[in-house]
Tab-separated table of C-alpha atoms in Angstrom:
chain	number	residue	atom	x	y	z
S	1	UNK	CA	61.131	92.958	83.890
S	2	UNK	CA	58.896	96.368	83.076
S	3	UNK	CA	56.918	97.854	85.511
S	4	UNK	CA	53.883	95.942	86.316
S	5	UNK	CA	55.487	92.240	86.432
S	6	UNK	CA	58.221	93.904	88.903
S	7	UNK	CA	55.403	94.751	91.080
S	8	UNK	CA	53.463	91.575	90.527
S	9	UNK	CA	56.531	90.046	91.768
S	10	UNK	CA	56.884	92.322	94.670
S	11	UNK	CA	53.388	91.613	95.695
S	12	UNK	CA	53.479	87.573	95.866
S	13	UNK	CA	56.881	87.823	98.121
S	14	UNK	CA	55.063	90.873	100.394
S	15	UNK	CA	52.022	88.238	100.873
S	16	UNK	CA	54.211	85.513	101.982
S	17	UNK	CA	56.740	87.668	103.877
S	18	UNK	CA	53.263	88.512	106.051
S	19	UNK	CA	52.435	85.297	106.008
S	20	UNK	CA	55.563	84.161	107.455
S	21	UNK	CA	55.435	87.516	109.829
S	22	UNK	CA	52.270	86.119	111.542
S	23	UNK	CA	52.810	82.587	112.010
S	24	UNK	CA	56.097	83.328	113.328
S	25	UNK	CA	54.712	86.035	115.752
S	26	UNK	CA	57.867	88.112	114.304
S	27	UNK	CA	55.911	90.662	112.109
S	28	UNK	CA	56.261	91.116	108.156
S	29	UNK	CA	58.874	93.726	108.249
S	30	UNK	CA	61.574	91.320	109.556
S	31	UNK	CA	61.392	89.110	106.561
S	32	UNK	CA	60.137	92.126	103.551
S	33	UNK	CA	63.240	93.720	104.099
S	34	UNK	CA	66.026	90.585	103.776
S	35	UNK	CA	64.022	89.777	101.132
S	36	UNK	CA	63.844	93.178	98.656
S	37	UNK	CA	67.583	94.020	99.174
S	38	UNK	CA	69.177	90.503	99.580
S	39	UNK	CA	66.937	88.774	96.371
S	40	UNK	CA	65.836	92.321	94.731
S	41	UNK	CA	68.858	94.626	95.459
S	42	UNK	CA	66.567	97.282	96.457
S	43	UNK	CA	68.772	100.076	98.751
S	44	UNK	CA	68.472	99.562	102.277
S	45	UNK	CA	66.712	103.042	102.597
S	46	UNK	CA	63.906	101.815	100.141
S	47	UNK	CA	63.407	98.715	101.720
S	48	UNK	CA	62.698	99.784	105.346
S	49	UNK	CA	60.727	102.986	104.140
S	50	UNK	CA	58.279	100.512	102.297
S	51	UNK	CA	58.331	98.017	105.475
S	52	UNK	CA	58.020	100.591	107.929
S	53	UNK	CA	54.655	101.421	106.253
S	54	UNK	CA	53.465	97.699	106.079
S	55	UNK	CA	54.186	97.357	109.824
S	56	UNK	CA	52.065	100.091	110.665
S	57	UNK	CA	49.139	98.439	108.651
S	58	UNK	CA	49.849	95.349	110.380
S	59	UNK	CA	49.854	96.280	113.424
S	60	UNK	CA	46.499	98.736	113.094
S	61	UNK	CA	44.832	95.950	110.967
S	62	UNK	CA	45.136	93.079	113.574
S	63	UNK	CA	44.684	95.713	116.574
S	64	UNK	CA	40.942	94.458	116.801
S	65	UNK	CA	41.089	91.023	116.311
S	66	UNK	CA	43.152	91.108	119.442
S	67	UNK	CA	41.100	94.037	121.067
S	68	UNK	CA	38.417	91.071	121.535
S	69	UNK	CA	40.786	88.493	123.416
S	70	UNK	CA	40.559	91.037	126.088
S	71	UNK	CA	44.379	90.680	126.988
S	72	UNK	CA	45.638	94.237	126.092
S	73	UNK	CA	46.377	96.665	128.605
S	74	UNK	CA	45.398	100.170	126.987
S	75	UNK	CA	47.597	102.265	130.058
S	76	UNK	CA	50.493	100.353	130.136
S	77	UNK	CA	50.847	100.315	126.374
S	78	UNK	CA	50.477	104.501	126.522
S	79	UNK	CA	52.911	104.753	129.083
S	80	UNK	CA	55.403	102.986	127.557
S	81	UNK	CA	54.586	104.359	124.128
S	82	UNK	CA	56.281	107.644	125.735
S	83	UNK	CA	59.728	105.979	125.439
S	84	UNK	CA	59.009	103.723	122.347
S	85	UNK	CA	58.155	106.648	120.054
S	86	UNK	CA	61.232	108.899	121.234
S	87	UNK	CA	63.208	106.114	120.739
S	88	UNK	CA	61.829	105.439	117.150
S	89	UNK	CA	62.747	109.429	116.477
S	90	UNK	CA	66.462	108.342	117.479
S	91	UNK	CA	66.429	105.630	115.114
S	92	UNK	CA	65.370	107.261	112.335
S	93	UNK	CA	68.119	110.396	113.360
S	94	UNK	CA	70.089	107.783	112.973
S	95	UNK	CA	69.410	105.877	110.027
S	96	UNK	CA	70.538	108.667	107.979
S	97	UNK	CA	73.404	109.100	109.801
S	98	UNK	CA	74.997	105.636	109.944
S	99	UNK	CA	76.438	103.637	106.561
S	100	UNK	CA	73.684	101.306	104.758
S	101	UNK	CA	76.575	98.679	105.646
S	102	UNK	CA	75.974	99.125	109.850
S	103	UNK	CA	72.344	99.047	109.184
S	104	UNK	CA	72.543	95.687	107.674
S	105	UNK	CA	74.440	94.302	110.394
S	106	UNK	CA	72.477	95.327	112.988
S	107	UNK	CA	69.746	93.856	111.039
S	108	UNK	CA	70.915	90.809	110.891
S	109	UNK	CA	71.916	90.530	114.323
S	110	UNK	CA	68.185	91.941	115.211
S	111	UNK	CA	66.594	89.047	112.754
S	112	UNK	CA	69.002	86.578	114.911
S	113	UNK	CA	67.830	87.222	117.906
S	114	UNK	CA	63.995	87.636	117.476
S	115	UNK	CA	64.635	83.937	115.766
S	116	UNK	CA	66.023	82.351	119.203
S	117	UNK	CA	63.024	84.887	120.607
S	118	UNK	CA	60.417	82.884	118.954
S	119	UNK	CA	61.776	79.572	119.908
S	120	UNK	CA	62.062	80.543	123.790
S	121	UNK	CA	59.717	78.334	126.033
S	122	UNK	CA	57.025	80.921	126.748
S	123	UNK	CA	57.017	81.854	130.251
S	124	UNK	CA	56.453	84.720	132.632
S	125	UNK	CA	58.125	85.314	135.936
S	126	UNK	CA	55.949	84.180	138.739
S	127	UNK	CA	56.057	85.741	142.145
S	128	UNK	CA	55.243	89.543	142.572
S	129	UNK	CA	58.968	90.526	144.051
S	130	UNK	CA	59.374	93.889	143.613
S	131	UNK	CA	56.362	95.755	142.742
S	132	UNK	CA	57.672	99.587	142.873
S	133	UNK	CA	55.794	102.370	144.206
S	134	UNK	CA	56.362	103.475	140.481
S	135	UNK	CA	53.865	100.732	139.093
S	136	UNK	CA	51.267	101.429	141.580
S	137	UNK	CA	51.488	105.520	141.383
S	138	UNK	CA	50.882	104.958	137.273
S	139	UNK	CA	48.732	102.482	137.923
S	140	UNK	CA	50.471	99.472	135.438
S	141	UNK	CA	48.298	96.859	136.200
S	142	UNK	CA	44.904	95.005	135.176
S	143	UNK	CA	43.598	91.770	134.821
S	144	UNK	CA	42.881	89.068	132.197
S	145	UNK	CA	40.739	86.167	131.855
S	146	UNK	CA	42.261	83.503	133.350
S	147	UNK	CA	40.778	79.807	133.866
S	148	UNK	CA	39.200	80.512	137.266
S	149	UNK	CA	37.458	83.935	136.733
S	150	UNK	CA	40.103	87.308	136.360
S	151	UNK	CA	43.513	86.887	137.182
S	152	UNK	CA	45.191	90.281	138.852
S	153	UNK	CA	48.708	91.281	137.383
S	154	UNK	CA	51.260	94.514	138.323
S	155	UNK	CA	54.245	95.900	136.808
S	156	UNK	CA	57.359	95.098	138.245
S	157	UNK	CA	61.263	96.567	137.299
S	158	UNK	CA	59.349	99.865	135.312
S	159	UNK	CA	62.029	101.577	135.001
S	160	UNK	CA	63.862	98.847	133.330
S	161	UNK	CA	61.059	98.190	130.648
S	162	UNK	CA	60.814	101.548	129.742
S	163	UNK	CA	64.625	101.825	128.486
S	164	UNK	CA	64.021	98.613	126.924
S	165	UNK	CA	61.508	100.105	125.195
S	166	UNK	CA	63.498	102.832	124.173
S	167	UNK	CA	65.855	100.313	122.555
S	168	UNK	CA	62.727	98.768	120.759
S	169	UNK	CA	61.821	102.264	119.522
S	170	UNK	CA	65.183	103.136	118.438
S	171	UNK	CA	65.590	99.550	116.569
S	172	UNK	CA	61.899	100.395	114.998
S	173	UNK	CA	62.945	103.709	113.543
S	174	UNK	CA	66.354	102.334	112.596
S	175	UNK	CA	65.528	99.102	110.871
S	176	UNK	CA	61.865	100.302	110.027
S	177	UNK	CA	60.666	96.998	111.691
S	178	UNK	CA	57.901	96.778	114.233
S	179	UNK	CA	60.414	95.138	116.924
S	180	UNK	CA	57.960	93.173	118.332
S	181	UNK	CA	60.572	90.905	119.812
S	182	UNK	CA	62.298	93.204	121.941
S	183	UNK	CA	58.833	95.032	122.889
S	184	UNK	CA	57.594	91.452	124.179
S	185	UNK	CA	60.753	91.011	125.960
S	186	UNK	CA	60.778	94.062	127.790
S	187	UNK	CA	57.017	93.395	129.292
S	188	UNK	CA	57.141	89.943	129.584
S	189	UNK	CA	60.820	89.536	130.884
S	190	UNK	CA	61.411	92.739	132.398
S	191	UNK	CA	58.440	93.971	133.693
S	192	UNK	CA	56.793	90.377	134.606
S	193	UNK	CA	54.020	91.173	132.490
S	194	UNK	CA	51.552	87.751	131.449
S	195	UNK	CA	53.000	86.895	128.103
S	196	UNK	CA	49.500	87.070	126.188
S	197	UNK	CA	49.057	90.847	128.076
S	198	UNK	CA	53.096	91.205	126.853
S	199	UNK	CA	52.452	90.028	123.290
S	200	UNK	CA	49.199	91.928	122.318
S	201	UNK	CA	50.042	95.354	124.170
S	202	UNK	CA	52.812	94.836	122.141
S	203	UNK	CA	50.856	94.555	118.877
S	204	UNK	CA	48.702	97.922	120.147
S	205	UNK	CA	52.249	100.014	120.547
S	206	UNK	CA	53.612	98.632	117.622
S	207	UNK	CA	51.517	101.304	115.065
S	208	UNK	CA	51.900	104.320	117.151
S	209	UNK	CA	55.795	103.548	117.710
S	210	UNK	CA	55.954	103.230	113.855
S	211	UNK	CA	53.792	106.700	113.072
S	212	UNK	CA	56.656	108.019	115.344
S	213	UNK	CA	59.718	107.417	112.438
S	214	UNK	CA	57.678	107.368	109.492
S	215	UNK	CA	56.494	111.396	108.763
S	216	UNK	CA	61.130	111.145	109.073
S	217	UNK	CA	60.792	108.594	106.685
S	218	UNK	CA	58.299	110.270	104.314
S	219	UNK	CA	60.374	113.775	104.268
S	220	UNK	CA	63.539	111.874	103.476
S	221	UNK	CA	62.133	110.340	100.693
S	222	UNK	CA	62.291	106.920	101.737
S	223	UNK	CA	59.015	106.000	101.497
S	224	UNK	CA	58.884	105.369	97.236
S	225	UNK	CA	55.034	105.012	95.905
S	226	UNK	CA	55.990	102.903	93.601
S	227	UNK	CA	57.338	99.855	95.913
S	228	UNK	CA	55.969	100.518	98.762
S	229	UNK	CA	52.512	100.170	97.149
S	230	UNK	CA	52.680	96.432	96.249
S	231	UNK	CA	54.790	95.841	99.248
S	232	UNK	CA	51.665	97.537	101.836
S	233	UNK	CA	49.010	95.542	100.301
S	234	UNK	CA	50.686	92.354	99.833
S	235	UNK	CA	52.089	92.584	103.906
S	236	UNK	CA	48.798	93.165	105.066
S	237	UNK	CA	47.328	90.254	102.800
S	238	UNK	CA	49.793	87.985	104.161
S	239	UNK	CA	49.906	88.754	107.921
S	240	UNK	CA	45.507	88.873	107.861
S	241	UNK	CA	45.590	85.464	106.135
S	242	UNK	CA	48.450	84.013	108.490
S	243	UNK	CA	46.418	85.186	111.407
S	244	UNK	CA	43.910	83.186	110.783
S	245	UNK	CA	45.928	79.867	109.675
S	246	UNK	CA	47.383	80.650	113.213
S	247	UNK	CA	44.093	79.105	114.623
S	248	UNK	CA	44.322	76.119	112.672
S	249	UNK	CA	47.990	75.351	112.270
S	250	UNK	CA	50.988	73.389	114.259
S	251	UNK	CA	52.913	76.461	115.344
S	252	UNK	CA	55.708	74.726	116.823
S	253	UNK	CA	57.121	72.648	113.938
S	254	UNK	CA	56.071	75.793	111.791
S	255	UNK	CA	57.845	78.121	114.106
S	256	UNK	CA	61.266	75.659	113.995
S	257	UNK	CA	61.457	75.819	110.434
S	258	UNK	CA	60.583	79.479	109.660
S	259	UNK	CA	63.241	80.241	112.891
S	260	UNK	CA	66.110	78.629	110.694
S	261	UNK	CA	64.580	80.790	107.712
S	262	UNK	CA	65.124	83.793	109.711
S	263	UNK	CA	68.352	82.890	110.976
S	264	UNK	CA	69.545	82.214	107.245
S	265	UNK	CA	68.295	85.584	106.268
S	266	UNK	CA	70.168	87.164	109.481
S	267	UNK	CA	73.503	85.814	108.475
S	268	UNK	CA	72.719	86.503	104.817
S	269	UNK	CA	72.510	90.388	105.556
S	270	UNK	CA	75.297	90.268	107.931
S	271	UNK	CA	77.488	88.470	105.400
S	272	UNK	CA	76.421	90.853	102.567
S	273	UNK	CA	76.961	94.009	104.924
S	274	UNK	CA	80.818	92.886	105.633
S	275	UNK	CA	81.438	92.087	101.869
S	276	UNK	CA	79.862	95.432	101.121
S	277	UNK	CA	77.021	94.032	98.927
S	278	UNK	CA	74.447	95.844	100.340
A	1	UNK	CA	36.060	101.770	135.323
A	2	UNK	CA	37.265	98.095	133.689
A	3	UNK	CA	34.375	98.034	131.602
A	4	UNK	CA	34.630	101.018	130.047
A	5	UNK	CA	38.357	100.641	129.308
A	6	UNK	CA	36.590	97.504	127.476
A	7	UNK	CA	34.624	99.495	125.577
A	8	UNK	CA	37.280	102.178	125.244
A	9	UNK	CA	39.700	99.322	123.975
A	10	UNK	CA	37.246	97.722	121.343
A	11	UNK	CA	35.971	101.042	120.083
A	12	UNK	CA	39.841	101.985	119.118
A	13	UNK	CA	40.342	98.547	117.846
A	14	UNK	CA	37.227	98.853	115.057
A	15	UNK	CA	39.118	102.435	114.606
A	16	UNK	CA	42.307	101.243	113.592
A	17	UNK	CA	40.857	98.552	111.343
A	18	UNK	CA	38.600	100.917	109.245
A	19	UNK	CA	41.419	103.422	109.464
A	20	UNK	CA	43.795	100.852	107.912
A	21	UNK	CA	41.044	99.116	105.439
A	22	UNK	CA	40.553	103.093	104.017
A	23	UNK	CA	43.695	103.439	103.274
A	24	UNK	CA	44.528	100.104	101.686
A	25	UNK	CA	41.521	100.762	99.832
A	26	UNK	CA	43.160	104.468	98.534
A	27	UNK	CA	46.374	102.759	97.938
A	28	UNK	CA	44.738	100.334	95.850
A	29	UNK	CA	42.988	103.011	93.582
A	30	UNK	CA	46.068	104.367	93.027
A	31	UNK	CA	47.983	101.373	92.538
A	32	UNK	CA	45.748	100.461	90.172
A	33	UNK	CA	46.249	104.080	88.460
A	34	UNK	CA	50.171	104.018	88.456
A	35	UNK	CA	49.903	100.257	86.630
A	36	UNK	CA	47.766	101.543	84.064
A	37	UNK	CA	50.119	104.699	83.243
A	38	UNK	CA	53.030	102.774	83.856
A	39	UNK	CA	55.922	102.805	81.071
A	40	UNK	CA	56.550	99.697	78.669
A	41	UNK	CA	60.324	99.823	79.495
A	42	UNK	CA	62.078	98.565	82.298
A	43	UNK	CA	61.228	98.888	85.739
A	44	UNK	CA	62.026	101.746	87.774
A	45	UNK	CA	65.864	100.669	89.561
A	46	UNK	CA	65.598	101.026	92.920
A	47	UNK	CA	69.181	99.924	93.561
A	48	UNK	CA	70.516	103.250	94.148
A	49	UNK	CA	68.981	106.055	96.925
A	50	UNK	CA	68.160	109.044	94.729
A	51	UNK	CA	65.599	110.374	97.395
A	52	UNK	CA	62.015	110.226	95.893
A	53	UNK	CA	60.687	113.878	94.207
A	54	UNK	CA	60.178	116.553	96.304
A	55	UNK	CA	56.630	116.757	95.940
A	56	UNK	CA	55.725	113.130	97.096
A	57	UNK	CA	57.586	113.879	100.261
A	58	UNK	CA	55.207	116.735	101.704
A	59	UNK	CA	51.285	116.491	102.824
A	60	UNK	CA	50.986	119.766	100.395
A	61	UNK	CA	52.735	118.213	97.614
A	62	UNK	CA	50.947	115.047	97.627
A	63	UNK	CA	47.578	116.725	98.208
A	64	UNK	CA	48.204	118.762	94.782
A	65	UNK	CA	49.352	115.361	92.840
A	66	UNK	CA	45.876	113.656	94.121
A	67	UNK	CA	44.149	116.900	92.478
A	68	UNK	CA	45.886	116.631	89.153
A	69	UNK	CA	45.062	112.784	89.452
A	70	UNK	CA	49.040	111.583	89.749
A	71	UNK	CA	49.117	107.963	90.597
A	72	UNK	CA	52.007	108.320	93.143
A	73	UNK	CA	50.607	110.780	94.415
A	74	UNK	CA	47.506	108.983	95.526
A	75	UNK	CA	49.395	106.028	96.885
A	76	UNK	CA	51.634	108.407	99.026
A	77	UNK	CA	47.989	109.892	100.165
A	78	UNK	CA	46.633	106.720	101.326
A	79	UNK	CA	50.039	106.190	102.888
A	80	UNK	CA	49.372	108.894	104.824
A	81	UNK	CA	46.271	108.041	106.147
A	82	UNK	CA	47.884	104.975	106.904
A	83	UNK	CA	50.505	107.199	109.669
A	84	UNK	CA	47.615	108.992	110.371
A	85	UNK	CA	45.623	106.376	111.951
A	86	UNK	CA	47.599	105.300	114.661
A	87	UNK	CA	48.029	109.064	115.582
A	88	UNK	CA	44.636	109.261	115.620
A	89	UNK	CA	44.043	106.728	117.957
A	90	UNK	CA	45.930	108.396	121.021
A	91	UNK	CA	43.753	111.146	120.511
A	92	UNK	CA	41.123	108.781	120.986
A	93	UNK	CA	42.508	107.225	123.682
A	94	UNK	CA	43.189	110.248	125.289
A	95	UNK	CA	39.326	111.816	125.112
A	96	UNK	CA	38.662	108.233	125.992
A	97	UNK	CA	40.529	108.815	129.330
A	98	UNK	CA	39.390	112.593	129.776
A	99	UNK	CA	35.488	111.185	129.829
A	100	UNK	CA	36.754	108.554	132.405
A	101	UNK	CA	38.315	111.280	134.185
A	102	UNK	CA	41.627	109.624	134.306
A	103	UNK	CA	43.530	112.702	134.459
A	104	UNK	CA	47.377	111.050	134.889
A	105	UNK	CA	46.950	109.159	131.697
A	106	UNK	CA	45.180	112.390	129.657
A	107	UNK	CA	48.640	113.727	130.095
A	108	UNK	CA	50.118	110.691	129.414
A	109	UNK	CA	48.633	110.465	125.651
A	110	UNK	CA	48.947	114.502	125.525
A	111	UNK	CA	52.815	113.145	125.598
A	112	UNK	CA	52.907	110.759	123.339
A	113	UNK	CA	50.602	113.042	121.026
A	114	UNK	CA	53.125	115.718	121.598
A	115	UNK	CA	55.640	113.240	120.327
A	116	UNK	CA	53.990	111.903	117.655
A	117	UNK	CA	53.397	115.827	116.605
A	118	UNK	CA	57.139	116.642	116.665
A	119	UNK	CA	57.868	113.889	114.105
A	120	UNK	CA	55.322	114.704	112.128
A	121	UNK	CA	56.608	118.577	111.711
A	122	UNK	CA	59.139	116.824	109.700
A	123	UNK	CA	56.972	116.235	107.150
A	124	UNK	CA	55.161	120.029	106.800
């Protein structure tokens, strides 16, 4: 294969890996990076320096189209951004300190969760049970439109999402994966956040978190023109076009069968990691 | 103060997109520019971690590539403005909360800026 097929190549999987990233809510860099070390043997390092840029375009490039539902909560997501972005340093601290073989594994475990993530009945904790003084004094709350004219929310267990968040940041900087999943959990489980507020805040940090590990990335040397290129352009492709088949499409049954896609990939890279393949 | 936090929220929003769009658009150009010049032979192997060449991993370096019209080099330079745009954007936010006189969460993006800033040192 010379040059220019390769990258062909490495565009048309990057378009559906964003595809699949959208409808599945999970983000492109979960499924780009299985997919260029598992089917193209690309080194680990490669792979999640080249993601970690397509997440970031993601993320920025749908920011707007979500902007408009009106469900984002600018504060909250700065606030928590605090811990998200130290955490991503970590990661990335960390990514060249750990064997390619431990980042695969936690990979895979990562892709296995965020596939039970996206098959979780969505719901949010009702009852406002123990809204700190912590939530009110940094004033983590808003309101969204609900049926009957704005529904009120606050932030409950703060301290609790922001180490979560850490985690998410850390698992970002790590994996070089937007970690959407564990960011949603950690407003929409932890803090009691609505889940739409939860899942496009979530969206809003994701960019910023990313910006955190990859200026790490890019001084490394992770970040190779030459891959990430096709794999940038073909992500954000994918994930625009899947965002608007979202509209349109049966998520559920799509969601079930991309969820056992995931989970195939997950114990693919955990397999290869043991064996020493990757 | 909820309506201008609207405001605030879609102004950042069109941001990011034409921050993103601008450098797709740069990455493309020099996409196009590293096909073109690419070698008949085999494709570059990306199997093994060799660290990519020193000068495509600093701002300076990359700067000097776009000059001398080096095809990596101008993908790594819309790659940048791809990081960059996200930083960007809590500095928007941030004047965003200044105007509203919100000073708690001025601090709050001077943090995260701060943060941001420290990562990006790497790179210098």
């Amino acid at each position: 294969m010379n040059t220019a097929e390769f990258s062909g190549v490495i565009f048309v999987s990057s378009v559906l890996a964003g595809l699949l990233g959208a409808l599945t809510g999970l983000g492109g860099g979960v499924v780009i990076v299985p997919l260029l070390t598992l089917l193209f043997h690309v080194d680990i390092r490669y792979a999640i320096g080249a993601s970690l840029v397509s997440v970031i375009a993601t993320s920025s490039g749908a920011a707007a189209a979500y902007v408009r539902e009106g469900y984002s909560n600018i504060r909250i997501g700065m606030f928590l951004e605090i811990a998200t972005t130290l955490g991503a340093i970590f990661g990335a601290y960390l990514t060249a300190r750990v064997s390619t073989h431990a980042i695969g594994i936690v990979f895979g475990l990562v892709l296995l969760y965020s596939a039970a993530a996206s098959l979780k009945k969505k719901h949010t904790l009702s009852g406002t049970s123990r809204t700190g003084m912590l939530a009110e004094r940094l004033r983590l709350k808003g309101s969204f439109p609900g049926m009957d004219g704005p529904e009120e929310y606050v932030a409950q267990r703060v301290p609790a999402g922001f180490g979560l968040m850490f985690t998410a940041g850390t698992l970002s900087g790590l994996l070089g994966i937007g970690s959407g999943a564990v960011k949603v959990l950690a407003m929409d489980q932890a803090m009691g956040l609505p889940f739409k507020v939860s899942t496009t805040t979530s969206n809003f940090m994701i960019g910023v978190t990313a910006a955190a590990s990859a200026g790490i990335y890019l001084s490394r040397g992770y970040i190779s023109p030459g891959l990430a290129m096709p794999v940038m352009l073909g992500v954000l492709a994918g994930s625009l076009t899947g965002a608007k088949l979202l509209v349109h499409a049966n998520v559920r049954t799509l969601r079930m069968v991309f969820a056992l896609v995931i989970v195939a990939l997950g114990i693919e890279m955990i397999v290869n990691s043991i064996t020493g393949r990757l | 103060m909820q309506l201008t936090d609207e405001r605030l929220e879609i102004a950042i929003g069109r941001m990011l997109q034409t921050g993103v769009l601008l450098a797709a658009a740069v990455v493309l150009i020099g996409g196009v520019m590293y096909l073109l010049h690419a070698p008949a032979g085999p494709r570059p192997d990306y199997s093994h971690f060799h660290s990519v060449a020193e000068s495509l991993r600093t701002p300076g370096g990359i700067w000097h590539g776009v000059l001398h019209g080096d095809a990596e080099s101008m993908i790594q330079f819309g790659l940048l403005l791809l990081i960059a745009t996200p930083v960007f954007r809590v500095v928007v936010a941030g004047v965003g909360f200044a105007v509203e006189r919100d000073q708690l969460y001025v601090w709050v993006s001077v943090a995260v800026f701060a943060v941001l800033l420290y990562s990006l040192w790497h790179i210098g």
